[in-house]
Short mmCIF file of C-alpha atoms (C1' of nucleotides) in Angstrom, two decimals:
data_model
loop_
_atom_site.label_atom_id
_atom_site.label_comp_id
_atom_site.label_asym_id
_atom_site.label_seq_id
_atom_site.Cartn_x
_atom_site.Cartn_y
_atom_site.Cartn_z
CA MET B 1174 30.48 14.50 4.11
CA ALA B 1175 29.79 12.26 1.59
CA LYS B 1176 29.32 13.51 -2.79
CA GLU B 1177 25.66 14.61 -2.72
CA LYS B 1178 25.50 14.43 -6.29
CA PRO B 1179 28.11 13.02 -9.21
CA ALA B 1180 28.54 16.31 -11.31
CA GLU B 1181 27.35 15.15 -14.63
CA ALA B 1182 24.49 13.14 -13.50
CA ALA B 1183 21.74 14.79 -11.80
CA PRO B 1184 18.44 13.46 -13.72
CA ASP B 1185 15.55 14.98 -13.02
CA LEU B 1186 13.76 12.13 -11.24
CA THR B 1187 10.35 14.69 -11.82
CA GLN B 1188 10.01 14.19 -15.29
CA ILE B 1189 8.76 10.84 -15.09
CA PHE B 1190 5.64 12.57 -14.55
CA ASP B 1191 5.41 13.74 -18.05
CA SER B 1192 7.01 9.97 -20.18
CA ILE B 1193 4.66 7.70 -18.18
CA GLU B 1194 2.22 5.96 -20.03
CA TYR B 1195 -0.44 6.59 -17.64
CA PRO B 1196 0.18 9.74 -16.27
CA GLU B 1197 -3.00 10.74 -14.15
CA ALA B 1198 -2.91 6.95 -12.32
CA TYR B 1199 1.01 8.04 -11.47
CA ARG B 1200 0.26 11.31 -10.40
CA ILE B 1201 -2.95 10.05 -8.04
CA THR B 1202 -0.30 7.32 -6.93
CA TYR B 1203 2.21 9.28 -6.70
CA LEU B 1204 0.17 12.14 -4.36
CA ALA B 1205 -1.31 9.21 -2.38
CA ASN B 1206 1.64 7.95 -1.39
CA ALA B 1207 3.32 11.29 -0.04
CA ILE B 1208 0.17 11.51 1.54
CA VAL B 1209 -0.21 8.22 3.32
CA PHE B 1210 2.76 6.86 4.17
CA PRO B 1211 4.32 9.43 5.93
CA ALA B 1212 1.30 9.68 7.84
CA TYR B 1213 0.68 6.28 8.69
CA ALA B 1214 4.32 5.92 9.84
CA ASP B 1215 4.16 8.32 12.22
CA ILE B 1216 0.46 7.36 13.71
CA LYS B 1217 2.45 3.83 13.88
CA ARG B 1218 4.86 5.09 15.82
CA ASP B 1219 2.40 7.27 18.03
CA PHE B 1220 -0.30 5.30 18.74
CA GLY B 1221 0.78 1.60 17.31
CA LEU B 1222 -2.18 1.41 15.19
CA VAL B 1223 -1.62 -0.41 11.66
CA ARG B 1224 -3.51 0.95 8.32
CA ALA B 1225 -6.76 -1.60 8.40
CA GLU B 1226 -6.89 -0.48 12.03
CA TYR B 1227 -7.56 3.37 11.90
CA ILE B 1228 -9.27 2.88 7.95
CA LEU B 1229 -12.10 0.96 10.74
CA LEU B 1230 -11.87 3.68 13.00
CA VAL B 1231 -12.48 6.28 9.63
CA SER B 1232 -15.17 3.91 8.21
CA LEU B 1233 -17.05 3.72 12.02
CA SER B 1234 -16.61 7.66 12.98
CA HIS B 1235 -18.60 7.99 9.86
CA PHE B 1236 -21.49 5.59 9.92
CA ASP B 1237 -23.74 4.41 12.81
CA ARG B 1238 -23.11 0.11 12.15
CA LEU B 1239 -21.68 -1.01 9.90
CA THR B 1240 -20.72 -4.73 9.47
CA ALA B 1241 -17.25 -6.13 9.12
CA GLN B 1242 -18.21 -6.86 5.35
CA ASP B 1243 -19.35 -3.18 4.74
CA VAL B 1244 -15.38 -1.50 5.90
CA ALA B 1245 -13.94 -4.53 3.91
CA LYS B 1246 -16.43 -2.87 1.21
CA ILE B 1247 -15.19 0.39 1.98
CA SER B 1248 -11.31 0.37 2.37
CA ARG B 1249 -11.14 -2.43 -0.34
CA ARG B 1250 -8.89 -4.60 1.47
CA PRO B 1251 -9.68 -7.91 2.15
CA ARG B 1252 -12.05 -9.09 4.80
CA ASN B 1253 -9.31 -10.71 6.53
CA THR B 1254 -7.24 -7.85 6.76
CA ILE B 1255 -10.41 -5.74 8.72
CA SER B 1256 -11.16 -9.49 10.69
CA ARG B 1257 -8.14 -8.95 12.61
CA ALA B 1258 -8.45 -5.49 12.60
CA VAL B 1259 -11.32 -5.74 14.36
CA HIS B 1260 -10.20 -8.42 17.22
CA ARG B 1261 -7.26 -5.74 18.73
CA MET B 1262 -9.55 -2.94 17.97
CA LEU B 1263 -12.31 -4.71 20.01
CA ALA B 1264 -9.57 -5.31 23.11
CA GLU B 1265 -8.78 -1.82 22.82
CA GLY B 1266 -11.90 -0.98 23.94
CA PHE B 1267 -12.21 1.14 20.82
CA LEU B 1268 -14.99 -0.39 19.37
CA SER B 1269 -18.38 -3.06 20.45
CA ARG B 1270 -19.92 -5.26 18.54
CA VAL B 1271 -23.03 -7.04 18.90
CA SER B 1272 -24.32 -9.90 16.92
CA ASP B 1273 -27.25 -9.20 14.77
CA PRO B 1274 -30.66 -10.69 16.15
CA GLY B 1275 -32.28 -10.54 12.17
CA ASP B 1276 -28.95 -12.26 10.62
CA GLY B 1277 -26.98 -14.92 13.11
CA ARG B 1278 -23.56 -14.62 10.37
CA GLN B 1279 -22.96 -11.23 10.61
CA ALA B 1280 -21.84 -9.06 13.61
CA LEU B 1281 -22.37 -5.24 13.72
CA LEU B 1282 -19.88 -2.81 14.81
CA GLN B 1283 -19.98 0.12 16.64
CA ILE B 1284 -17.60 3.15 17.16
CA THR B 1285 -16.53 4.01 21.65
CA PRO B 1286 -15.88 7.43 23.32
CA GLU B 1287 -12.11 5.73 23.48
CA GLY B 1288 -12.19 5.30 19.31
CA ARG B 1289 -13.63 8.52 18.66
CA LYS B 1290 -11.57 9.99 20.29
CA MET B 1291 -8.69 8.05 18.89
CA HIS B 1292 -9.81 8.88 15.38
CA THR B 1293 -9.85 12.28 16.22
CA LYS B 1294 -6.25 12.27 16.67
CA ILE B 1295 -5.37 9.74 13.47
CA SER B 1296 -7.20 12.87 11.56
CA ALA B 1297 -4.97 15.60 12.33
CA TYR B 1298 -2.06 13.45 11.29
CA LEU B 1299 -3.09 13.27 8.05
CA ALA B 1300 -5.23 16.65 7.21
CA ASP B 1301 -1.85 17.74 8.15
CA ARG B 1302 -0.20 16.20 5.96
CA GLN B 1303 -2.97 16.94 3.36
CA GLU B 1304 -1.95 20.04 3.47
CA ARG B 1305 1.29 19.91 3.48
CA VAL B 1306 1.24 17.54 0.23
CA LEU B 1307 -0.95 20.25 -1.57
CA GLY B 1308 -0.36 23.37 -0.05
CA GLY B 1309 1.05 24.42 -3.59
CA LEU B 1310 -2.23 24.84 -4.61
CA SER B 1311 -4.27 27.69 -5.06
CA ALA B 1312 -7.70 27.82 -3.33
CA GLU B 1313 -9.20 27.20 -6.70
CA GLU B 1314 -7.35 24.91 -7.63
CA ARG B 1315 -7.99 23.11 -4.90
CA LYS B 1316 -11.74 23.62 -5.34
CA THR B 1317 -11.35 22.12 -8.63
CA LEU B 1318 -9.50 19.00 -7.48
CA ALA B 1319 -11.52 18.51 -5.07
CA THR B 1320 -14.53 18.94 -7.11
CA ILE B 1321 -13.40 16.32 -10.09
CA LEU B 1322 -11.56 13.93 -7.57
CA LYS B 1323 -15.13 13.26 -5.69
CA LYS B 1324 -16.76 12.41 -9.38
CA ALA B 1325 -14.28 9.83 -10.42
CA ALA B 1326 -14.21 8.43 -6.66
CA LEU B 1327 -18.07 8.43 -7.04
CA HIS B 1328 -17.83 5.83 -10.42
CA ALA B 1329 -14.80 4.31 -8.98
CA ALA B 1330 -17.24 3.24 -6.24
CA THR B 1331 -19.60 2.12 -9.46
CA LEU B 1332 -16.81 -0.68 -10.41
CA ASP B 1333 -17.58 -4.07 -8.78
CA THR B 1334 -13.25 -5.26 -9.00
CA MET J 207 -29.37 -17.65 -2.73
CA ALA J 208 -28.88 -15.35 0.40
CA LYS J 209 -30.43 -11.64 0.71
CA GLU J 210 -27.66 -9.04 -0.15
CA LYS J 211 -29.22 -6.06 1.73
CA PRO J 212 -31.32 -6.05 5.14
CA ALA J 213 -34.18 -4.20 4.21
CA GLU J 214 -33.99 -2.00 6.96
CA ALA J 215 -30.57 -1.05 7.00
CA ALA J 216 -29.07 -0.69 3.28
CA PRO J 217 -26.31 2.64 4.16
CA ASP J 218 -24.46 4.47 1.59
CA LEU J 219 -21.10 3.68 1.90
CA THR J 220 -20.25 6.90 -0.39
CA GLN J 221 -21.32 9.07 1.84
CA ILE J 222 -18.46 9.51 3.38
CA PHE J 223 -16.47 11.05 0.41
CA ASP J 224 -18.08 14.56 1.46
CA SER J 225 -17.91 13.76 5.37
CA ILE J 226 -14.18 13.12 5.88
CA GLU J 227 -12.32 15.63 8.03
CA TYR J 228 -9.59 15.42 4.71
CA PRO J 229 -11.60 15.24 1.53
CA GLU J 230 -8.63 15.54 -1.27
CA ALA J 231 -5.99 13.34 0.22
CA TYR J 232 -9.84 10.46 1.00
CA ARG J 233 -10.36 10.92 -2.97
CA ILE J 234 -7.25 10.58 -3.40
CA THR J 235 -6.08 7.44 -2.28
CA TYR J 236 -9.20 5.82 -2.99
CA LEU J 237 -8.66 6.78 -6.26
CA ALA J 238 -5.46 5.47 -5.86
CA ASN J 239 -6.31 2.68 -4.53
CA ALA J 240 -8.96 1.58 -7.03
CA ILE J 241 -6.72 1.62 -9.84
CA VAL J 242 -3.79 0.02 -8.01
CA PHE J 243 -5.00 -3.10 -6.49
CA PRO J 244 -6.58 -4.65 -8.80
CA ALA J 245 -3.85 -3.56 -11.56
CA TYR J 246 -1.88 -5.04 -8.65
CA ALA J 247 -3.16 -8.42 -7.90
CA ASP J 248 -3.52 -9.07 -12.07
CA ILE J 249 0.27 -8.21 -12.75
CA LYS J 250 1.05 -10.13 -9.38
CA ARG J 251 -0.86 -13.40 -11.51
CA ASP J 252 -0.04 -13.29 -14.59
CA PHE J 253 3.80 -11.99 -14.74
CA GLY J 254 4.79 -12.68 -11.06
CA LEU J 255 5.82 -9.61 -10.22
CA VAL J 256 5.30 -7.89 -6.85
CA ARG J 257 5.14 -4.10 -6.75
CA ALA J 258 9.22 -2.59 -6.26
CA GLU J 259 9.92 -5.44 -9.03
CA TYR J 260 7.27 -2.69 -11.49
CA ILE J 261 9.14 -0.70 -10.03
CA LEU J 262 12.11 -1.12 -11.05
CA LEU J 263 11.29 -1.74 -14.24
CA VAL J 264 8.33 1.52 -14.37
CA SER J 265 11.81 4.29 -13.31
CA LEU J 266 14.39 2.00 -15.82
CA SER J 267 12.19 2.51 -18.51
CA HIS J 268 12.14 6.14 -18.18
CA PHE J 269 15.62 6.67 -17.20
CA ASP J 270 18.48 5.74 -19.18
CA ARG J 271 20.66 4.69 -16.04
CA LEU J 272 20.16 4.90 -12.10
CA THR J 273 20.88 3.88 -8.70
CA ALA J 274 18.79 1.82 -6.38
CA GLN J 275 18.69 5.32 -3.85
CA ASP J 276 17.15 6.98 -7.24
CA VAL J 277 14.02 4.37 -7.75
CA ALA J 278 13.94 4.69 -3.81
CA LYS J 279 13.38 8.57 -4.16
CA ILE J 280 11.60 7.84 -6.98
CA SER J 281 8.56 5.21 -5.30
CA ARG J 282 9.01 6.92 -1.83
CA ARG J 283 9.94 3.14 -1.03
CA PRO J 284 12.87 2.00 1.83
CA ARG J 285 16.04 0.67 0.08
CA ASN J 286 15.83 -2.66 1.35
CA THR J 287 12.56 -3.38 -0.96
CA ILE J 288 14.27 -1.92 -3.59
CA SER J 289 17.52 -4.43 -3.23
CA ARG J 290 15.54 -7.14 -3.07
CA ALA J 291 13.42 -6.35 -6.40
CA VAL J 292 17.05 -5.46 -8.01
CA HIS J 293 18.49 -9.28 -7.39
CA ARG J 294 15.12 -10.65 -8.42
CA MET J 295 15.13 -8.20 -11.66
CA LEU J 296 19.00 -9.45 -12.44
CA ALA J 297 18.33 -13.46 -11.78
CA GLU J 298 14.60 -12.40 -14.37
CA GLY J 299 17.52 -10.45 -17.13
CA PHE J 300 15.15 -7.05 -16.82
CA LEU J 301 17.93 -5.20 -16.05
CA SER J 302 21.72 -5.39 -15.97
CA ARG J 303 24.12 -3.61 -13.24
CA VAL J 304 27.56 -2.28 -13.44
CA SER J 305 29.24 -0.66 -10.77
CA ASP J 306 29.60 3.10 -11.17
CA PRO J 307 33.50 3.65 -11.33
CA GLY J 308 33.04 6.67 -9.96
CA ASP J 309 32.00 5.75 -6.82
CA GLY J 310 32.65 2.55 -5.48
CA ARG J 311 29.68 2.94 -3.12
CA GLN J 312 26.48 2.37 -5.35
CA ALA J 313 25.96 0.41 -9.17
CA LEU J 314 23.79 1.89 -12.58
CA LEU J 315 21.12 0.09 -12.94
CA GLN J 316 19.98 0.06 -16.33
CA ILE J 317 16.43 -2.01 -18.20
CA THR J 318 17.31 -4.46 -21.05
CA PRO J 319 15.25 -5.49 -23.62
CA GLU J 320 12.99 -8.23 -22.19
CA GLY J 321 12.82 -5.90 -19.56
CA ARG J 322 11.62 -2.96 -21.51
CA LYS J 323 9.17 -5.90 -22.62
CA MET J 324 8.13 -6.00 -19.63
CA HIS J 325 7.18 -3.47 -18.91
CA THR J 326 5.14 -2.50 -21.85
CA LYS J 327 2.86 -5.06 -20.81
CA ILE J 328 2.69 -4.27 -17.18
CA SER J 329 2.14 -0.56 -18.79
CA ALA J 330 -0.69 -1.45 -20.34
CA TYR J 331 -2.88 -2.98 -17.57
CA LEU J 332 -2.31 0.01 -15.87
CA ALA J 333 -3.52 1.58 -17.67
CA ASP J 334 -6.59 -0.10 -19.03
CA ARG J 335 -7.11 0.39 -15.10
CA GLN J 336 -6.86 4.17 -14.88
CA GLU J 337 -8.98 4.24 -17.91
CA ARG J 338 -12.44 1.85 -16.13
CA VAL J 339 -11.85 4.27 -13.44
CA LEU J 340 -11.08 7.49 -14.92
CA GLY J 341 -13.96 6.63 -17.78
CA GLY J 342 -16.80 9.04 -15.81
CA LEU J 343 -14.80 11.73 -16.13
CA SER J 344 -15.72 14.20 -19.36
CA ALA J 345 -12.40 15.27 -21.91
CA GLU J 346 -11.83 18.29 -20.38
CA GLU J 347 -12.52 17.46 -16.81
CA ARG J 348 -9.24 14.48 -16.89
CA LYS J 349 -7.39 17.19 -18.37
CA THR J 350 -8.43 19.74 -15.91
CA LEU J 351 -7.65 17.30 -13.72
CA ALA J 352 -4.32 16.19 -14.84
CA THR J 353 -3.08 19.42 -15.06
CA ILE J 354 -3.74 20.52 -11.63
CA LEU J 355 -2.57 16.95 -10.17
CA LYS J 356 0.79 17.82 -12.15
CA LYS J 357 0.82 20.96 -9.87
CA ALA J 358 0.65 18.78 -7.11
CA ALA J 359 2.75 15.94 -7.60
CA LEU J 360 5.58 18.79 -7.96
CA HIS J 361 5.17 20.49 -5.24
CA ALA J 362 4.93 16.93 -3.45
CA ALA J 363 8.08 16.09 -5.15
CA THR J 364 10.12 19.09 -3.40
CA LEU J 365 8.81 17.76 -0.30
CA ASP J 366 11.67 15.70 1.79
CA THR J 367 9.82 13.35 4.40
"C1'" DA O 365 -37.38 -31.72 3.86
"C1'" DT O 366 -33.46 -32.20 2.33
"C1'" DT O 367 -29.96 -30.01 -1.22
"C1'" DT O 368 -27.56 -26.85 -3.55
"C1'" DA O 369 -25.81 -22.16 -3.54
"C1'" DG O 370 -24.17 -17.98 -0.60
"C1'" DT O 371 -22.43 -15.16 2.79
"C1'" DT O 372 -20.35 -13.81 6.99
"C1'" DG O 373 -16.61 -14.07 9.91
"C1'" DT O 374 -12.17 -16.36 10.99
"C1'" DT O 375 -8.48 -19.11 11.03
"C1'" DC O 376 -4.12 -20.73 8.45
"C1'" DC O 377 0.04 -20.04 5.80
"C1'" DA O 378 3.23 -18.60 2.69
"C1'" DT O 379 4.91 -14.05 1.15
"C1'" DT O 380 5.58 -9.32 1.76
"C1'" DT O 381 7.13 -6.19 3.71
"C1'" DG O 382 9.88 -2.26 6.26
"C1'" DG O 383 12.86 -1.05 10.58
"C1'" DA O 384 17.57 -1.57 12.24
"C1'" DA O 385 22.00 -2.79 11.93
"C1'" DC O 386 26.02 -3.65 9.23
"C1'" DA O 387 29.98 -4.06 5.72
"C1'" DA O 388 31.97 -1.16 2.55
"C1'" DC O 389 33.10 3.39 0.51
"C1'" DA O 390 33.56 7.98 -0.33
"C1'" DT O 391 34.23 12.65 1.82
"C1'" DG O 392 35.86 16.27 5.31
"C1'" DC O 393 38.33 17.89 9.20
"C1'" DG O 394 42.00 18.54 12.11
"C1'" DC Z 714 47.68 10.86 8.10
"C1'" DG Z 715 43.43 9.31 10.77
"C1'" DC Z 716 39.73 10.63 12.87
"C1'" DA Z 717 34.20 11.37 12.19
"C1'" DT Z 718 29.84 11.78 9.71
"C1'" DG Z 719 27.75 10.58 5.49
"C1'" DT Z 720 25.77 7.06 1.97
"C1'" DT Z 721 24.94 2.94 -0.51
"C1'" DG Z 722 23.39 -1.78 -0.85
"C1'" DT Z 723 22.78 -5.95 2.09
"C1'" DT Z 724 21.26 -9.12 5.08
"C1'" DC Z 725 18.14 -9.99 9.70
"C1'" DC Z 726 13.87 -10.57 11.54
"C1'" DA Z 727 10.16 -9.23 13.58
"C1'" DA Z 728 5.64 -8.08 11.61
"C1'" DA Z 729 1.92 -6.97 8.20
"C1'" DT Z 730 -0.60 -8.57 5.29
"C1'" DG Z 731 -3.48 -11.31 1.58
"C1'" DG Z 732 -5.20 -15.50 -0.36
"C1'" DA Z 733 -7.46 -19.97 0.27
"C1'" DA Z 734 -9.96 -22.67 2.77
"C1'" DC Z 735 -13.18 -23.01 6.59
"C1'" DA Z 736 -17.24 -23.37 9.52
"C1'" DA Z 737 -21.36 -21.48 10.91
"C1'" DC Z 738 -25.36 -19.64 8.98
"C1'" DT Z 739 -28.98 -18.65 5.26
"C1'" DA Z 740 -32.21 -18.36 1.50
"C1'" DA Z 741 -33.58 -20.77 -2.59
"C1'" DA Z 742 -35.35 -24.20 -5.47
"C1'" DT Z 743 -36.69 -29.17 -5.72
#
DNA sequence: ATTTAGTTGTTCCATTTGGAACAACATGCG
DNA sequence: CGCATGTTGTTCCAAATGGAACAACTAAAT
């Protein structure tokens, strides 16, 4: 077996959590990556869904009817990415679409029972990964974290850019 | 001007922060996106750097010498992505590379003064964006958040996957 | 009514991305 | 030594991604 580490230099790769110029942002991004990427890879492998597609399912499982534009706003993703996902999820039977009679430009999207079933499976992957990554925190820390995160997220949602 | 909202239905798109099945993970990812994507777009527009490239600069501005593999571990990105970034940053003169005399497989990377200057500029973009997104929190909340995030990040760093 | 401006969803196209396979090198074991 | 296994960095290739332009539609102003 090849040697794992050169004996002289085994730098502690986590010291960057302290030395970085934007500590909160770095830690948030690090945790997001630690949660999302492995779950994302598993979901892609097991169900063939790409990110924009389960973003669509998640959004529509929490709101009765949304336009593609709404989903783009919720997820901060480009409209064309969502548009593509809509077509694939329509083809899969995971959602339905009806033109808005009141506004010919937009179409209202709705999740189907099949889509909801798929969303349940996907949620389990993400919830599991959340537990693994945040498992080192106490119940009290989890609660405090959730509260502050919510306040910050609500503030971030008011930013246009 | 076209109408902004249909009078009947203006759903509160932030209610998903509460109803989602994995609240902490969702809020963390939402905040990460709110911080990183706009900063990423600005950095690309102003300096032509893509994500893996400034990940490389950030990593090397906080550690004297790293292998490409180290950077991949720090950033949780595929090795080939880092490999490409190394070549571009070498061509730009932002880093230098010497083969490790003790191990012919790996090469030790180091940031140049030019690379450090570029990293300073990039950091400002991310720090600014961090302030904008987290600006709604009190000083005490910021401190508590940073503490819990660090603990969670250190735990996440121990996970192999 | 015509013009002007804004919005929605879509297609086009170039770039970015990451999995898989690969060559080069390192180490352990018979 | 010769073989098996692991690691590093790279290339190949198919897929995902997102900016820009576009057509269809809506609404307001003149």
